[in-house]
């Protein structure tokens, strides 16, 4: 419900979701305000995943979902992801609407949906649909680096 209201409120704008502070954000802050060990820990920590599924606009849903043979749709990757795993989304425009279902995640085993390293995936609305672009129905999802452009949606 909260996401729906937020997307309606910013429909003419792009919404960028990110679940972590990046090293770039830390660099913009006065480093004197943070102990050096805190800054080092924040920039060095990277989550590890038991498996990574890849998605690209040029992929195929019949592929294996690897970096070199990615899926075409996020929906295909979402149907296969398990707790402790991640979905990396490559650059490009996507027209699908994401529904993040309950999949048995835990605080020690998140389900991660994120932009691939260096990628800028864009989820575009514009269909006039009332369906939310991002519908989170389960716990322990981590969403990072995705842009949702809801312009044209109701």
CSV table of C-alpha atoms in Angstrom, one decimal:
chain,number,residue,atom,x,y,z
A,1,UNK,CA,0.0,0.0,0.0
A,2,UNK,CA,2.7,2.5,1.0
A,3,UNK,CA,4.6,1.9,-2.3
A,4,UNK,CA,1.5,2.5,-4.3
A,5,UNK,CA,0.9,5.8,-2.7
A,6,UNK,CA,4.5,6.8,-3.1
A,7,UNK,CA,4.5,5.9,-6.8
A,8,UNK,CA,1.3,7.9,-7.4
A,9,UNK,CA,2.8,10.9,-5.6
A,10,UNK,CA,6.0,10.9,-7.8
A,11,UNK,CA,4.5,9.6,-11.1
A,12,UNK,CA,5.9,12.3,-13.3
A,13,UNK,CA,9.4,11.7,-11.7
A,14,UNK,CA,11.8,8.9,-11.6
A,15,UNK,CA,12.1,7.0,-8.3
A,16,UNK,CA,15.5,5.5,-7.4
A,17,UNK,CA,15.6,2.8,-4.8
A,18,UNK,CA,18.7,1.9,-2.9
A,19,UNK,CA,19.0,-0.2,0.3
A,20,UNK,CA,22.6,0.6,1.2
A,21,UNK,CA,25.0,3.6,1.5
A,22,UNK,CA,27.6,3.5,-1.2
A,23,UNK,CA,31.2,4.7,-0.9
A,24,UNK,CA,30.3,7.7,-3.1
A,25,UNK,CA,27.8,8.8,-0.5
A,26,UNK,CA,30.4,8.5,2.3
A,27,UNK,CA,32.9,10.5,0.3
A,28,UNK,CA,30.4,13.4,0.0
A,29,UNK,CA,30.2,13.6,3.8
A,30,UNK,CA,32.8,15.2,6.0
A,31,UNK,CA,35.0,12.2,6.8
A,32,UNK,CA,36.1,13.8,10.1
A,33,UNK,CA,32.6,13.1,11.4
A,34,UNK,CA,33.2,9.3,11.1
A,35,UNK,CA,35.9,7.2,12.7
A,36,UNK,CA,38.3,5.8,10.0
A,37,UNK,CA,37.4,2.2,10.9
A,38,UNK,CA,33.7,2.9,10.3
A,39,UNK,CA,34.4,4.4,6.9
A,40,UNK,CA,36.6,1.5,5.9
A,41,UNK,CA,33.9,-1.1,7.1
A,42,UNK,CA,31.2,0.7,5.1
A,43,UNK,CA,33.1,0.8,1.9
A,44,UNK,CA,34.7,-2.6,2.1
A,45,UNK,CA,31.6,-4.6,3.1
A,46,UNK,CA,30.0,-6.4,0.1
A,47,UNK,CA,27.2,-8.9,0.4
A,48,UNK,CA,27.9,-12.5,-0.6
A,49,UNK,CA,25.2,-14.5,-2.4
A,50,UNK,CA,24.9,-18.3,-2.7
A,51,UNK,CA,23.8,-17.7,-6.3
A,52,UNK,CA,23.4,-14.8,-8.7
A,53,UNK,CA,20.8,-14.7,-11.5
A,54,UNK,CA,21.3,-12.2,-14.3
A,55,UNK,CA,18.8,-10.3,-16.3
A,56,UNK,CA,19.3,-8.3,-19.5
A,57,UNK,CA,17.0,-6.7,-22.1
A,58,UNK,CA,18.9,-8.8,-24.7
A,59,UNK,CA,18.6,-12.1,-22.8
A,60,UNK,CA,16.3,-15.0,-23.2
A,61,UNK,CA,14.0,-16.6,-20.6
A,62,UNK,CA,15.1,-20.0,-21.9
A,63,UNK,CA,18.8,-19.2,-21.0
A,64,UNK,CA,20.5,-20.3,-17.8
A,65,UNK,CA,20.4,-16.9,-16.2
A,66,UNK,CA,24.2,-16.5,-16.0
A,67,UNK,CA,26.1,-13.3,-16.6
A,68,UNK,CA,27.0,-14.4,-20.2
A,69,UNK,CA,23.5,-16.0,-20.8
A,70,UNK,CA,21.0,-13.8,-18.9
A,71,UNK,CA,17.3,-14.1,-18.6
A,72,UNK,CA,15.2,-11.6,-20.6
A,73,UNK,CA,12.7,-10.8,-17.8
A,74,UNK,CA,13.0,-10.1,-14.1
A,75,UNK,CA,9.8,-12.2,-13.6
A,76,UNK,CA,11.7,-15.3,-14.8
A,77,UNK,CA,14.5,-14.6,-12.3
A,78,UNK,CA,12.0,-13.9,-9.5
A,79,UNK,CA,10.4,-17.3,-10.1
A,80,UNK,CA,13.7,-19.0,-9.4
A,81,UNK,CA,15.4,-16.9,-6.7
A,82,UNK,CA,15.7,-18.3,-3.2
A,83,UNK,CA,16.8,-16.8,0.1
A,84,UNK,CA,20.5,-15.8,0.2
A,85,UNK,CA,20.5,-15.3,-3.6
A,86,UNK,CA,20.5,-12.2,-5.8
A,87,UNK,CA,19.2,-11.0,-9.1
A,88,UNK,CA,21.5,-8.6,-10.9
A,89,UNK,CA,19.8,-6.5,-13.6
A,90,UNK,CA,21.9,-5.1,-16.4
A,91,UNK,CA,21.4,-1.7,-18.0
A,92,UNK,CA,18.4,-1.1,-20.2
A,93,UNK,CA,14.7,-0.2,-20.2
A,94,UNK,CA,12.3,-2.7,-18.7
A,95,UNK,CA,8.5,-2.4,-19.1
A,96,UNK,CA,7.5,-5.2,-16.6
A,97,UNK,CA,6.0,-4.6,-13.2
A,98,UNK,CA,7.7,-6.4,-10.3
A,99,UNK,CA,5.8,-8.4,-7.7
A,100,UNK,CA,8.1,-9.5,-4.8
A,101,UNK,CA,6.3,-12.5,-3.2
A,102,UNK,CA,7.0,-14.2,0.1
A,103,UNK,CA,9.9,-16.6,-0.5
A,104,UNK,CA,11.0,-17.5,3.1
A,105,UNK,CA,13.8,-14.9,3.4
A,106,UNK,CA,15.3,-14.2,6.8
A,107,UNK,CA,17.5,-11.4,8.4
A,108,UNK,CA,20.5,-13.6,7.7
A,109,UNK,CA,19.3,-14.6,4.1
A,110,UNK,CA,17.9,-11.7,2.2
A,111,UNK,CA,16.4,-12.0,-1.3
A,112,UNK,CA,18.3,-9.3,-3.3
A,113,UNK,CA,17.2,-7.5,-6.4
A,114,UNK,CA,19.8,-5.0,-7.6
A,115,UNK,CA,21.4,-3.2,-10.5
A,116,UNK,CA,24.4,-5.2,-11.8
A,117,UNK,CA,27.7,-3.5,-11.0
A,118,UNK,CA,28.0,-0.3,-13.1
A,119,UNK,CA,24.5,-0.8,-14.6
A,120,UNK,CA,21.5,1.6,-14.7
A,121,UNK,CA,18.3,-0.4,-15.2
A,122,UNK,CA,15.2,1.6,-15.8
A,123,UNK,CA,11.7,0.4,-15.2
A,124,UNK,CA,9.3,2.4,-17.3
A,125,UNK,CA,5.6,3.0,-16.8
A,126,UNK,CA,3.6,5.0,-19.3
A,127,UNK,CA,1.0,2.3,-19.9
A,128,UNK,CA,-1.8,4.1,-18.0
A,129,UNK,CA,-2.0,1.1,-15.7
A,130,UNK,CA,-3.2,1.2,-12.1
A,131,UNK,CA,-1.0,-1.8,-11.2
A,132,UNK,CA,1.9,-0.8,-9.0
A,133,UNK,CA,5.3,-0.9,-10.7
A,134,UNK,CA,6.8,-2.5,-7.5
A,135,UNK,CA,4.6,-4.6,-5.3
A,136,UNK,CA,6.4,-6.0,-2.2
A,137,UNK,CA,4.3,-8.7,-0.6
A,138,UNK,CA,7.0,-10.6,1.3
A,139,UNK,CA,9.6,-9.9,3.9
A,140,UNK,CA,13.4,-9.7,3.7
A,141,UNK,CA,13.7,-8.3,0.2
A,142,UNK,CA,16.7,-6.0,-0.5
A,143,UNK,CA,16.3,-3.7,-3.4
A,144,UNK,CA,19.3,-1.6,-4.7
A,145,UNK,CA,20.0,0.8,-7.5
A,146,UNK,CA,16.8,0.4,-9.5
A,147,UNK,CA,15.1,3.4,-11.1
A,148,UNK,CA,11.3,3.4,-11.6
A,149,UNK,CA,9.8,6.0,-14.0
A,150,UNK,CA,6.1,6.0,-13.4
A,151,UNK,CA,5.3,8.9,-15.8
A,152,UNK,CA,2.0,8.1,-17.6
A,153,UNK,CA,0.7,5.7,-15.0
A,154,UNK,CA,-2.4,6.4,-12.9
